[in-house]
């Protein structure tokens, strides 16, 4: 890691010494507009007007408090991850029997399922980034966040999605290759739109850190360490060979739904594999509670920049 006493002003690229992971709580005006849109009370254009207005206000707030890199708060998304997946070729939006389970909570029941081979032709997120970059202006860096390739792979391998995935792909290597290829094309589209800082959000590592999850997979005869290597491989393939001036970072999250969490456990079981992924410049790691363990796994970080997530959105 870099010298922790180095001045924040000496850094000119993301991440900065004080930074945030990019998602913000939705303002009431946006929540009301989204509900009205779902009820067919306003049009898509009217919803977009509210989104535009709230994103501009958010960007100005981020600049006002001194952040040197800003996001759109993910205000145009209904999920932090599925909306991006739905925008890829060969992926469809599907309602499931149950949602994701958190501590005492369950989300609405939706997933991303394959209807054909995975690809990239265009994506609404690219236009969303162009709006952000224009709103940000020249004084700060506009950051784009997307779910990691590993997160997409994990979604496709969920029990209710497995049959559809196997119908489209006869082996995992071919699946990994197409995911990586589609992601690389998407990332290059963001780059062409002016993006120079892109963050991969990834809850897969948080689950692999969870002792209960790890032990359950072992009892099922599944090699959890092998899963970690697979996730590392698909992430690495997707971000290999990108332009040198594009900063790729990774955010490892333990889940956050209505201020509840999904997984617990220190980073030790996955640290060496996680920090061994090539082409990632820096990591944002959740350390806001005892659930995240101690700092010992950071010994594997070597020269990687690490932003410690010590402040939480779960507590006032």
PDB file of C-alpha atoms in Angstrom:
ATOM      1  CA  UNK A   1       0.000   0.000   0.000  1.00  0.00           C
ATOM      2  CA  UNK A   2       1.033   3.607  -0.390  1.00  0.00           C
ATOM      3  CA  UNK A   3       2.355   5.691   2.486  1.00  0.00           C
ATOM      4  CA  UNK A   4      -0.694   6.391   4.716  1.00  0.00           C
ATOM      5  CA  UNK A   5       0.755   9.767   5.705  1.00  0.00           C
ATOM      6  CA  UNK A   6       0.982  10.982   2.119  1.00  0.00           C
ATOM      7  CA  UNK A   7      -1.065  14.129   1.551  1.00  0.00           C
ATOM      8  CA  UNK A   8      -4.399  13.630  -0.207  1.00  0.00           C
ATOM      9  CA  UNK A   9      -3.569  16.580  -2.432  1.00  0.00           C
ATOM     10  CA  UNK A  10      -0.670  14.672  -3.966  1.00  0.00           C
ATOM     11  CA  UNK A  11      -3.008  12.183  -5.629  1.00  0.00           C
ATOM     12  CA  UNK A  12      -4.376  13.202  -9.020  1.00  0.00           C
ATOM     13  CA  UNK A  13      -6.241   9.996  -9.931  1.00  0.00           C
ATOM     14  CA  UNK A  14      -8.879   7.908  -8.210  1.00  0.00           C
ATOM     15  CA  UNK A  15      -9.194   6.713  -5.611  1.00  0.00           C
ATOM     16  CA  UNK A  16      -8.455   9.633  -3.337  1.00  0.00           C
ATOM     17  CA  UNK A  17      -7.606   9.371   0.366  1.00  0.00           C
ATOM     18  CA  UNK A  18     -11.163  10.254   1.288  1.00  0.00           C
ATOM     19  CA  UNK A  19     -13.630   8.828  -1.183  1.00  0.00           C
ATOM     20  CA  UNK A  20     -16.996   7.085  -1.401  1.00  0.00           C
ATOM     21  CA  UNK A  21     -18.256   4.013  -3.226  1.00  0.00           C
ATOM     22  CA  UNK A  22     -20.793   5.853  -5.359  1.00  0.00           C
ATOM     23  CA  UNK A  23     -24.313   4.823  -4.378  1.00  0.00           C
ATOM     24  CA  UNK A  24     -26.464   7.311  -2.452  1.00  0.00           C
ATOM     25  CA  UNK A  25     -29.832   7.047  -0.714  1.00  0.00           C
ATOM     26  CA  UNK A  26     -32.616   8.058  -3.085  1.00  0.00           C
ATOM     27  CA  UNK A  27     -34.221  11.434  -2.361  1.00  0.00           C
ATOM     28  CA  UNK A  28     -37.945  11.439  -1.677  1.00  0.00           C
ATOM     29  CA  UNK A  29     -38.754  13.214  -4.957  1.00  0.00           C
ATOM     30  CA  UNK A  30     -37.063  10.434  -6.911  1.00  0.00           C
ATOM     31  CA  UNK A  31     -38.753   7.652  -4.945  1.00  0.00           C
ATOM     32  CA  UNK A  32     -42.147   9.254  -5.522  1.00  0.00           C
ATOM     33  CA  UNK A  33     -41.487   9.714  -9.231  1.00  0.00           C
ATOM     34  CA  UNK A  34     -40.369   6.103  -9.635  1.00  0.00           C
ATOM     35  CA  UNK A  35     -43.513   4.874  -7.856  1.00  0.00           C
ATOM     36  CA  UNK A  36     -45.700   7.025 -10.113  1.00  0.00           C
ATOM     37  CA  UNK A  37     -43.895   5.694 -13.175  1.00  0.00           C
ATOM     38  CA  UNK A  38     -44.496   2.084 -12.077  1.00  0.00           C
ATOM     39  CA  UNK A  39     -48.188   2.970 -11.639  1.00  0.00           C
ATOM     40  CA  UNK A  40     -48.268   4.487 -15.170  1.00  0.00           C
ATOM     41  CA  UNK A  41     -49.022   7.934 -13.773  1.00  0.00           C
ATOM     42  CA  UNK A  42     -46.042   9.625 -15.460  1.00  0.00           C
ATOM     43  CA  UNK A  43     -44.082   8.903 -18.630  1.00  0.00           C
ATOM     44  CA  UNK A  44     -40.486   7.719 -18.982  1.00  0.00           C
ATOM     45  CA  UNK A  45     -39.519  11.232 -20.103  1.00  0.00           C
ATOM     46  CA  UNK A  46     -41.117  12.749 -17.003  1.00  0.00           C
ATOM     47  CA  UNK A  47     -39.252  10.292 -14.790  1.00  0.00           C
ATOM     48  CA  UNK A  48     -36.022  11.178 -16.570  1.00  0.00           C
ATOM     49  CA  UNK A  49     -36.618  14.871 -15.861  1.00  0.00           C
ATOM     50  CA  UNK A  50     -36.770  14.118 -12.129  1.00  0.00           C
ATOM     51  CA  UNK A  51     -33.670  11.894 -12.355  1.00  0.00           C
ATOM     52  CA  UNK A  52     -31.757  14.595 -14.236  1.00  0.00           C
ATOM     53  CA  UNK A  53     -32.678  17.243 -11.688  1.00  0.00           C
ATOM     54  CA  UNK A  54     -31.792  15.110  -8.663  1.00  0.00           C
ATOM     55  CA  UNK A  55     -28.479  13.960 -10.176  1.00  0.00           C
ATOM     56  CA  UNK A  56     -27.427  17.544 -10.861  1.00  0.00           C
ATOM     57  CA  UNK A  57     -28.248  18.442  -7.232  1.00  0.00           C
ATOM     58  CA  UNK A  58     -26.302  15.417  -5.983  1.00  0.00           C
ATOM     59  CA  UNK A  59     -23.222  16.234  -8.075  1.00  0.00           C
ATOM     60  CA  UNK A  60     -23.210  19.790  -6.740  1.00  0.00           C
ATOM     61  CA  UNK A  61     -23.510  18.459  -3.175  1.00  0.00           C
ATOM     62  CA  UNK A  62     -20.568  16.105  -3.676  1.00  0.00           C
ATOM     63  CA  UNK A  63     -18.468  18.952  -5.032  1.00  0.00           C
ATOM     64  CA  UNK A  64     -19.553  21.222  -2.181  1.00  0.00           C
ATOM     65  CA  UNK A  65     -18.296  18.816   0.502  1.00  0.00           C
ATOM     66  CA  UNK A  66     -14.934  18.540  -1.244  1.00  0.00           C
ATOM     67  CA  UNK A  67     -15.100  15.220  -3.090  1.00  0.00           C
ATOM     68  CA  UNK A  68     -12.769  15.210  -6.069  1.00  0.00           C
ATOM     69  CA  UNK A  69     -14.560  12.327  -7.822  1.00  0.00           C
ATOM     70  CA  UNK A  70     -18.348  12.173  -8.192  1.00  0.00           C
ATOM     71  CA  UNK A  71     -21.035   9.716  -9.307  1.00  0.00           C
ATOM     72  CA  UNK A  72     -24.699   9.993 -10.250  1.00  0.00           C
ATOM     73  CA  UNK A  73     -25.611   8.118  -7.075  1.00  0.00           C
ATOM     74  CA  UNK A  74     -26.958   5.285  -9.264  1.00  0.00           C
ATOM     75  CA  UNK A  75     -30.209   7.273  -9.228  1.00  0.00           C
ATOM     76  CA  UNK A  76     -31.429   5.855 -12.551  1.00  0.00           C
ATOM     77  CA  UNK A  77     -31.255   2.223 -11.370  1.00  0.00           C
ATOM     78  CA  UNK A  78     -33.794   0.030  -9.631  1.00  0.00           C
ATOM     79  CA  UNK A  79     -30.995  -2.352  -8.559  1.00  0.00           C
ATOM     80  CA  UNK A  80     -27.288  -1.738  -8.066  1.00  0.00           C
ATOM     81  CA  UNK A  81     -26.464  -4.712 -10.317  1.00  0.00           C
ATOM     82  CA  UNK A  82     -29.405  -6.158 -12.271  1.00  0.00           C
ATOM     83  CA  UNK A  83     -30.135  -3.031 -14.334  1.00  0.00           C
ATOM     84  CA  UNK A  84     -26.675  -3.236 -15.870  1.00  0.00           C
ATOM     85  CA  UNK A  85     -27.004  -6.971 -16.556  1.00  0.00           C
ATOM     86  CA  UNK A  86     -30.406  -6.495 -18.221  1.00  0.00           C
ATOM     87  CA  UNK A  87     -28.774  -4.091 -20.683  1.00  0.00           C
ATOM     88  CA  UNK A  88     -26.440  -6.752 -22.099  1.00  0.00           C
ATOM     89  CA  UNK A  89     -27.386  -8.815 -25.160  1.00  0.00           C
ATOM     90  CA  UNK A  90     -28.809 -12.245 -24.413  1.00  0.00           C
ATOM     91  CA  UNK A  91     -30.072 -11.271 -20.935  1.00  0.00           C
ATOM     92  CA  UNK A  92     -33.694 -10.954 -19.877  1.00  0.00           C
ATOM     93  CA  UNK A  93     -35.469  -9.601 -16.795  1.00  0.00           C
ATOM     94  CA  UNK A  94     -37.256 -12.383 -14.898  1.00  0.00           C
ATOM     95  CA  UNK A  95     -39.466 -12.549 -11.808  1.00  0.00           C
ATOM     96  CA  UNK A  96     -38.503 -15.310  -9.378  1.00  0.00           C
ATOM     97  CA  UNK A  97     -40.226 -17.066  -6.474  1.00  0.00           C
ATOM     98  CA  UNK A  98     -38.085 -15.375  -3.808  1.00  0.00           C
ATOM     99  CA  UNK A  99     -35.707 -12.440  -3.510  1.00  0.00           C
ATOM    100  CA  UNK A 100     -32.219 -12.037  -2.040  1.00  0.00           C
ATOM    101  CA  UNK A 101     -32.110 -12.723   1.682  1.00  0.00           C
ATOM    102  CA  UNK A 102     -30.607 -10.244   4.122  1.00  0.00           C
ATOM    103  CA  UNK A 103     -30.671 -10.185   7.914  1.00  0.00           C
ATOM    104  CA  UNK A 104     -34.413 -10.152   8.619  1.00  0.00           C
ATOM    105  CA  UNK A 105     -35.252  -8.801   5.148  1.00  0.00           C
ATOM    106  CA  UNK A 106     -35.962 -10.134   1.686  1.00  0.00           C
ATOM    107  CA  UNK A 107     -35.769  -8.093  -1.507  1.00  0.00           C
ATOM    108  CA  UNK A 108     -38.273  -8.110  -4.334  1.00  0.00           C
ATOM    109  CA  UNK A 109     -37.996 -11.228  -6.470  1.00  0.00           C
ATOM    110  CA  UNK A 110     -36.144 -10.434  -9.701  1.00  0.00           C
ATOM    111  CA  UNK A 111     -33.089 -11.755 -11.501  1.00  0.00           C
ATOM    112  CA  UNK A 112     -31.119 -11.605 -14.760  1.00  0.00           C
ATOM    113  CA  UNK A 113     -31.440 -14.772 -16.843  1.00  0.00           C
ATOM    114  CA  UNK A 114     -29.973 -15.807 -20.173  1.00  0.00           C
ATOM    115  CA  UNK A 115     -32.150 -16.027 -23.264  1.00  0.00           C
ATOM    116  CA  UNK A 116     -29.199 -16.402 -25.642  1.00  0.00           C
ATOM    117  CA  UNK A 117     -25.481 -15.823 -26.017  1.00  0.00           C
ATOM    118  CA  UNK A 118     -24.059 -12.904 -24.042  1.00  0.00           C
ATOM    119  CA  UNK A 119     -22.876  -9.865 -25.954  1.00  0.00           C
ATOM    120  CA  UNK A 120     -22.666  -6.089 -26.029  1.00  0.00           C
ATOM    121  CA  UNK A 121     -24.096  -3.862 -28.747  1.00  0.00           C
ATOM    122  CA  UNK A 122     -25.214  -0.763 -26.810  1.00  0.00           C
ATOM    123  CA  UNK A 123     -26.212   0.100 -23.260  1.00  0.00           C
ATOM    124  CA  UNK A 124     -28.308   2.882 -21.677  1.00  0.00           C
ATOM    125  CA  UNK A 125     -25.676   3.327 -18.959  1.00  0.00           C
ATOM    126  CA  UNK A 126     -23.324   4.884 -21.518  1.00  0.00           C
ATOM    127  CA  UNK A 127     -25.743   7.765 -22.117  1.00  0.00           C
ATOM    128  CA  UNK A 128     -26.236   8.036 -18.367  1.00  0.00           C
ATOM    129  CA  UNK A 129     -22.479   8.489 -17.972  1.00  0.00           C
ATOM    130  CA  UNK A 130     -22.397  11.208 -20.623  1.00  0.00           C
ATOM    131  CA  UNK A 131     -24.983  13.140 -18.618  1.00  0.00           C
ATOM    132  CA  UNK A 132     -22.931  12.704 -15.442  1.00  0.00           C
ATOM    133  CA  UNK A 133     -19.723  13.838 -17.103  1.00  0.00           C
ATOM    134  CA  UNK A 134     -21.426  16.961 -18.399  1.00  0.00           C
ATOM    135  CA  UNK A 135     -22.926  17.691 -14.977  1.00  0.00           C
ATOM    136  CA  UNK A 136     -19.568  17.144 -13.264  1.00  0.00           C
ATOM    137  CA  UNK A 137     -17.733  19.663 -15.419  1.00  0.00           C
ATOM    138  CA  UNK A 138     -13.956  19.964 -15.570  1.00  0.00           C
ATOM    139  CA  UNK A 139     -13.113  20.373 -11.893  1.00  0.00           C
ATOM    140  CA  UNK A 140     -13.806  16.809 -10.709  1.00  0.00           C
ATOM    141  CA  UNK A 141     -13.602  13.247 -12.036  1.00  0.00           C
ATOM    142  CA  UNK A 142     -16.822  11.533 -13.147  1.00  0.00           C
ATOM    143  CA  UNK A 143     -16.804   7.928 -11.920  1.00  0.00           C
ATOM    144  CA  UNK A 144     -18.822   5.048 -13.363  1.00  0.00           C
ATOM    145  CA  UNK A 145     -19.873   2.065 -11.225  1.00  0.00           C
ATOM    146  CA  UNK A 146     -21.043  -1.295 -12.568  1.00  0.00           C
ATOM    147  CA  UNK A 147     -21.438  -4.783 -11.061  1.00  0.00           C
ATOM    148  CA  UNK A 148     -18.349  -6.920 -11.561  1.00  0.00           C
ATOM    149  CA  UNK A 149     -18.139  -9.717 -14.142  1.00  0.00           C
ATOM    150  CA  UNK A 150     -17.941 -12.165 -11.215  1.00  0.00           C
ATOM    151  CA  UNK A 151     -21.220 -10.795  -9.867  1.00  0.00           C
ATOM    152  CA  UNK A 152     -22.851 -11.439 -13.245  1.00  0.00           C
ATOM    153  CA  UNK A 153     -21.419 -14.960 -13.373  1.00  0.00           C
ATOM    154  CA  UNK A 154     -22.731 -15.644  -9.862  1.00  0.00           C
ATOM    155  CA  UNK A 155     -26.194 -14.439 -10.876  1.00  0.00           C
ATOM    156  CA  UNK A 156     -26.242 -16.740 -13.897  1.00  0.00           C
ATOM    157  CA  UNK A 157     -25.210 -19.689 -11.741  1.00  0.00           C
ATOM    158  CA  UNK A 158     -27.933 -19.206  -9.136  1.00  0.00           C
ATOM    159  CA  UNK A 159     -30.129 -22.271  -8.747  1.00  0.00           C
ATOM    160  CA  UNK A 160     -33.131 -20.814 -10.574  1.00  0.00           C
ATOM    161  CA  UNK A 161     -30.938 -19.609 -13.466  1.00  0.00           C
ATOM    162  CA  UNK A 162     -28.648 -22.594 -13.868  1.00  0.00           C
ATOM    163  CA  UNK A 163     -30.753 -24.483 -16.434  1.00  0.00           C
ATOM    164  CA  UNK A 164     -31.049 -21.434 -18.728  1.00  0.00           C
ATOM    165  CA  UNK A 165     -27.324 -20.754 -18.466  1.00  0.00           C
ATOM    166  CA  UNK A 166     -26.415 -24.363 -19.278  1.00  0.00           C
ATOM    167  CA  UNK A 167     -28.831 -24.329 -22.222  1.00  0.00           C
ATOM    168  CA  UNK A 168     -26.823 -21.464 -23.730  1.00  0.00           C
ATOM    169  CA  UNK A 169     -23.348 -22.560 -22.633  1.00  0.00           C
ATOM    170  CA  UNK A 170     -22.132 -26.134 -22.518  1.00  0.00           C
ATOM    171  CA  UNK A 171     -19.083 -25.312 -20.386  1.00  0.00           C
ATOM    172  CA  UNK A 172     -17.943 -22.682 -17.909  1.00  0.00           C
ATOM    173  CA  UNK A 173     -14.905 -21.620 -19.948  1.00  0.00           C
ATOM    174  CA  UNK A 174     -17.094 -20.495 -22.843  1.00  0.00           C
ATOM    175  CA  UNK A 175     -19.402 -18.658 -20.438  1.00  0.00           C
ATOM    176  CA  UNK A 176     -16.472 -16.856 -18.778  1.00  0.00           C
ATOM    177  CA  UNK A 177     -15.060 -15.912 -22.162  1.00  0.00           C
ATOM    178  CA  UNK A 178     -18.318 -14.335 -23.373  1.00  0.00           C
ATOM    179  CA  UNK A 179     -18.897 -12.481 -20.094  1.00  0.00           C
ATOM    180  CA  UNK A 180     -15.370 -11.058 -20.252  1.00  0.00           C
ATOM    181  CA  UNK A 181     -15.767 -10.083 -23.910  1.00  0.00           C
ATOM    182  CA  UNK A 182     -19.104  -8.315 -23.330  1.00  0.00           C
ATOM    183  CA  UNK A 183     -17.767  -6.473 -20.290  1.00  0.00           C
ATOM    184  CA  UNK A 184     -14.658  -5.333 -22.100  1.00  0.00           C
ATOM    185  CA  UNK A 185     -16.795  -3.940 -24.935  1.00  0.00           C
ATOM    186  CA  UNK A 186     -19.011  -2.135 -22.421  1.00  0.00           C
ATOM    187  CA  UNK A 187     -16.037  -0.679 -20.550  1.00  0.00           C
ATOM    188  CA  UNK A 188     -14.518   0.566 -23.810  1.00  0.00           C
ATOM    189  CA  UNK A 189     -17.852   2.227 -24.665  1.00  0.00           C
ATOM    190  CA  UNK A 190     -17.664   4.092 -21.344  1.00  0.00           C
ATOM    191  CA  UNK A 191     -14.067   5.011 -22.168  1.00  0.00           C
ATOM    192  CA  UNK A 192     -15.082   6.433 -25.535  1.00  0.00           C
ATOM    193  CA  UNK A 193     -17.708   8.496 -23.709  1.00  0.00           C
ATOM    194  CA  UNK A 194     -14.919  10.022 -21.603  1.00  0.00           C
ATOM    195  CA  UNK A 195     -14.794   7.712 -18.583  1.00  0.00           C
ATOM    196  CA  UNK A 196     -11.373   7.404 -16.968  1.00  0.00           C
ATOM    197  CA  UNK A 197     -12.423   5.926 -13.618  1.00  0.00           C
ATOM    198  CA  UNK A 198     -14.550   2.768 -13.469  1.00  0.00           C
ATOM    199  CA  UNK A 199     -15.481   0.801 -10.358  1.00  0.00           C
ATOM    200  CA  UNK A 200     -16.470  -2.869 -10.272  1.00  0.00           C
ATOM    201  CA  UNK A 201     -18.929  -3.526  -7.438  1.00  0.00           C
ATOM    202  CA  UNK A 202     -18.601  -7.066  -6.144  1.00  0.00           C
ATOM    203  CA  UNK A 203     -20.508  -8.833  -3.355  1.00  0.00           C
ATOM    204  CA  UNK A 204     -19.206 -12.281  -4.335  1.00  0.00           C
ATOM    205  CA  UNK A 205     -16.085 -11.904  -2.194  1.00  0.00           C
ATOM    206  CA  UNK A 206     -18.138 -10.864   0.803  1.00  0.00           C
ATOM    207  CA  UNK A 207     -20.135 -14.081   0.541  1.00  0.00           C
ATOM    208  CA  UNK A 208     -16.969 -16.159   0.176  1.00  0.00           C
ATOM    209  CA  UNK A 209     -15.678 -14.558   3.391  1.00  0.00           C
ATOM    210  CA  UNK A 210     -18.732 -15.740   5.277  1.00  0.00           C
ATOM    211  CA  UNK A 211     -17.909 -18.776   7.433  1.00  0.00           C
ATOM    212  CA  UNK A 212     -21.442 -20.205   7.163  1.00  0.00           C
ATOM    213  CA  UNK A 213     -21.447 -19.851   3.371  1.00  0.00           C
ATOM    214  CA  UNK A 214     -17.970 -21.394   3.081  1.00  0.00           C
ATOM    215  CA  UNK A 215     -18.846 -24.378   5.282  1.00  0.00           C
ATOM    216  CA  UNK A 216     -22.158 -24.961   3.474  1.00  0.00           C
ATOM    217  CA  UNK A 217     -20.404 -25.089   0.095  1.00  0.00           C
ATOM    218  CA  UNK A 218     -17.827 -27.533   1.477  1.00  0.00           C
ATOM    219  CA  UNK A 219     -20.596 -29.796   2.802  1.00  0.00           C
ATOM    220  CA  UNK A 220     -22.192 -29.743  -0.649  1.00  0.00           C
ATOM    221  CA  UNK A 221     -18.913 -30.920  -2.124  1.00  0.00           C
ATOM    222  CA  UNK A 222     -18.273 -27.564  -3.798  1.00  0.00           C
ATOM    223  CA  UNK A 223     -14.733 -26.164  -3.682  1.00  0.00           C
ATOM    224  CA  UNK A 224     -15.180 -22.618  -2.350  1.00  0.00           C
ATOM    225  CA  UNK A 225     -11.510 -21.822  -3.046  1.00  0.00           C
ATOM    226  CA  UNK A 226     -12.094 -22.912  -6.640  1.00  0.00           C
ATOM    227  CA  UNK A 227     -15.066 -20.559  -6.884  1.00  0.00           C
ATOM    228  CA  UNK A 228     -12.854 -17.696  -5.709  1.00  0.00           C
ATOM    229  CA  UNK A 229     -10.296 -18.473  -8.420  1.00  0.00           C
ATOM    230  CA  UNK A 230     -13.070 -18.619 -11.030  1.00  0.00           C
ATOM    231  CA  UNK A 231     -14.384 -15.217  -9.959  1.00  0.00           C
ATOM    232  CA  UNK A 232     -10.874 -13.789 -10.087  1.00  0.00           C
ATOM    233  CA  UNK A 233     -10.365 -15.213 -13.583  1.00  0.00           C
ATOM    234  CA  UNK A 234     -13.510 -13.707 -15.113  1.00  0.00           C
ATOM    235  CA  UNK A 235     -12.769 -10.303 -13.548  1.00  0.00           C
ATOM    236  CA  UNK A 236      -9.166 -10.376 -14.752  1.00  0.00           C
ATOM    237  CA  UNK A 237     -10.065 -11.385 -18.313  1.00  0.00           C
ATOM    238  CA  UNK A 238     -12.655  -8.603 -18.577  1.00  0.00           C
ATOM    239  CA  UNK A 239     -10.231  -5.816 -17.638  1.00  0.00           C
ATOM    240  CA  UNK A 240      -7.077  -7.036 -19.397  1.00  0.00           C
ATOM    241  CA  UNK A 241      -5.723  -4.913 -22.231  1.00  0.00           C
ATOM    242  CA  UNK A 242      -7.688  -1.743 -21.467  1.00  0.00           C
ATOM    243  CA  UNK A 243      -6.247   1.758 -22.061  1.00  0.00           C
ATOM    244  CA  UNK A 244      -3.541   2.648 -19.565  1.00  0.00           C
ATOM    245  CA  UNK A 245      -5.214   5.903 -18.519  1.00  0.00           C
ATOM    246  CA  UNK A 246      -8.402   4.111 -17.442  1.00  0.00           C
ATOM    247  CA  UNK A 247      -8.326   3.482 -13.686  1.00  0.00           C
ATOM    248  CA  UNK A 248     -10.112   0.271 -12.656  1.00  0.00           C
ATOM    249  CA  UNK A 249     -11.056  -0.124  -8.997  1.00  0.00           C
ATOM    250  CA  UNK A 250     -13.013  -2.782  -7.105  1.00  0.00           C
ATOM    251  CA  UNK A 251     -15.518  -2.300  -4.301  1.00  0.00           C
ATOM    252  CA  UNK A 252     -16.130  -5.315  -2.067  1.00  0.00           C
ATOM    253  CA  UNK A 253     -19.455  -5.017  -0.255  1.00  0.00           C
ATOM    254  CA  UNK A 254     -21.199  -7.214   2.337  1.00  0.00           C
ATOM    255  CA  UNK A 255     -24.639  -6.184   1.122  1.00  0.00           C
ATOM    256  CA  UNK A 256     -26.858  -3.271   2.109  1.00  0.00           C
ATOM    257  CA  UNK A 257     -30.639  -3.459   1.872  1.00  0.00           C
ATOM    258  CA  UNK A 258     -32.762  -1.218   4.097  1.00  0.00           C
ATOM    259  CA  UNK A 259     -29.576  -0.856   6.171  1.00  0.00           C
ATOM    260  CA  UNK A 260     -29.328  -4.613   6.739  1.00  0.00           C
ATOM    261  CA  UNK A 261     -26.442  -6.863   5.693  1.00  0.00           C
ATOM    262  CA  UNK A 262     -26.018 -10.164   3.878  1.00  0.00           C
ATOM    263  CA  UNK A 263     -22.646 -11.611   4.888  1.00  0.00           C
ATOM    264  CA  UNK A 264     -20.000 -11.456   7.601  1.00  0.00           C
ATOM    265  CA  UNK A 265     -16.443 -12.602   8.152  1.00  0.00           C
ATOM    266  CA  UNK A 266     -12.910 -11.314   7.660  1.00  0.00           C
ATOM    267  CA  UNK A 267     -11.193 -11.126   4.253  1.00  0.00           C
ATOM    268  CA  UNK A 268      -8.581 -13.748   5.161  1.00  0.00           C
ATOM    269  CA  UNK A 269     -10.118 -16.683   3.167  1.00  0.00           C
ATOM    270  CA  UNK A 270     -10.052 -14.722  -0.111  1.00  0.00           C
ATOM    271  CA  UNK A 271      -7.430 -11.992   0.413  1.00  0.00           C
ATOM    272  CA  UNK A 272      -4.576 -13.567  -1.519  1.00  0.00           C
ATOM    273  CA  UNK A 273      -6.809 -14.389  -4.509  1.00  0.00           C
ATOM    274  CA  UNK A 274      -8.660 -11.063  -4.396  1.00  0.00           C
ATOM    275  CA  UNK A 275      -5.505  -8.932  -4.260  1.00  0.00           C
ATOM    276  CA  UNK A 276      -3.880 -11.131  -6.901  1.00  0.00           C
ATOM    277  CA  UNK A 277      -6.227  -9.973  -9.689  1.00  0.00           C
ATOM    278  CA  UNK A 278      -4.197  -8.109 -12.294  1.00  0.00           C
ATOM    279  CA  UNK A 279      -5.142  -4.682 -13.675  1.00  0.00           C
ATOM    280  CA  UNK A 280      -7.058  -3.490 -10.594  1.00  0.00           C
ATOM    281  CA  UNK A 281      -5.440  -0.307  -9.320  1.00  0.00           C
ATOM    282  CA  UNK A 282      -7.234  -0.039  -5.988  1.00  0.00           C
ATOM    283  CA  UNK A 283      -9.820  -1.578  -3.691  1.00  0.00           C
ATOM    284  CA  UNK A 284     -12.640  -0.092  -1.639  1.00  0.00           C
ATOM    285  CA  UNK A 285     -13.108  -2.494   1.275  1.00  0.00           C
ATOM    286  CA  UNK A 286     -15.935  -2.462   3.809  1.00  0.00           C
ATOM    287  CA  UNK A 287     -14.487  -2.285   7.328  1.00  0.00           C
ATOM    288  CA  UNK A 288     -17.270  -0.364   9.087  1.00  0.00           C
ATOM    289  CA  UNK A 289     -18.141  -3.027  11.706  1.00  0.00           C
ATOM    290  CA  UNK A 290     -16.584  -6.030  13.431  1.00  0.00           C
ATOM    291  CA  UNK A 291     -18.319  -8.218  10.837  1.00  0.00           C
ATOM    292  CA  UNK A 292     -15.566  -7.327   8.364  1.00  0.00           C
ATOM    293  CA  UNK A 293     -12.741  -8.716  10.507  1.00  0.00           C
ATOM    294  CA  UNK A 294      -9.369  -7.135  11.193  1.00  0.00           C
ATOM    295  CA  UNK A 295      -6.769  -5.522   8.922  1.00  0.00           C
ATOM    296  CA  UNK A 296      -4.392  -8.517   8.798  1.00  0.00           C
ATOM    297  CA  UNK A 297      -5.517  -9.598   5.270  1.00  0.00           C
ATOM    298  CA  UNK A 298      -4.215  -6.278   3.913  1.00  0.00           C
ATOM    299  CA  UNK A 299      -0.719  -7.785   4.008  1.00  0.00           C
ATOM    300  CA  UNK A 300      -1.596  -9.327   0.627  1.00  0.00           C
ATOM    301  CA  UNK A 301      -2.369  -5.930  -0.909  1.00  0.00           C
ATOM    302  CA  UNK A 302       1.311  -5.255  -1.720  1.00  0.00           C
ATOM    303  CA  UNK A 303       1.412  -2.031  -3.763  1.00  0.00           C
ATOM    304  CA  UNK A 304      -2.344  -1.794  -4.333  1.00  0.00           C
ATOM    305  CA  UNK A 305      -4.101   1.321  -3.092  1.00  0.00           C
ATOM    306  CA  UNK A 306      -6.779   0.476  -0.493  1.00  0.00           C
ATOM    307  CA  UNK A 307      -9.558   2.788   0.663  1.00  0.00           C
ATOM    308  CA  UNK A 308     -10.836   1.615   4.050  1.00  0.00           C
ATOM    309  CA  UNK A 309     -14.617   1.790   4.322  1.00  0.00           C
ATOM    310  CA  UNK A 310     -14.783   2.951   7.936  1.00  0.00           C
ATOM    311  CA  UNK A 311     -17.941   5.073   7.694  1.00  0.00           C
ATOM    312  CA  UNK A 312     -21.235   3.283   7.126  1.00  0.00           C
ATOM    313  CA  UNK A 313     -24.548   4.245   5.566  1.00  0.00           C
ATOM    314  CA  UNK A 314     -26.205   1.748   7.946  1.00  0.00           C
ATOM    315  CA  UNK A 315     -25.779   3.982  11.003  1.00  0.00           C
ATOM    316  CA  UNK A 316     -26.490   7.642  11.620  1.00  0.00           C
TER     317      UNK A 316
END
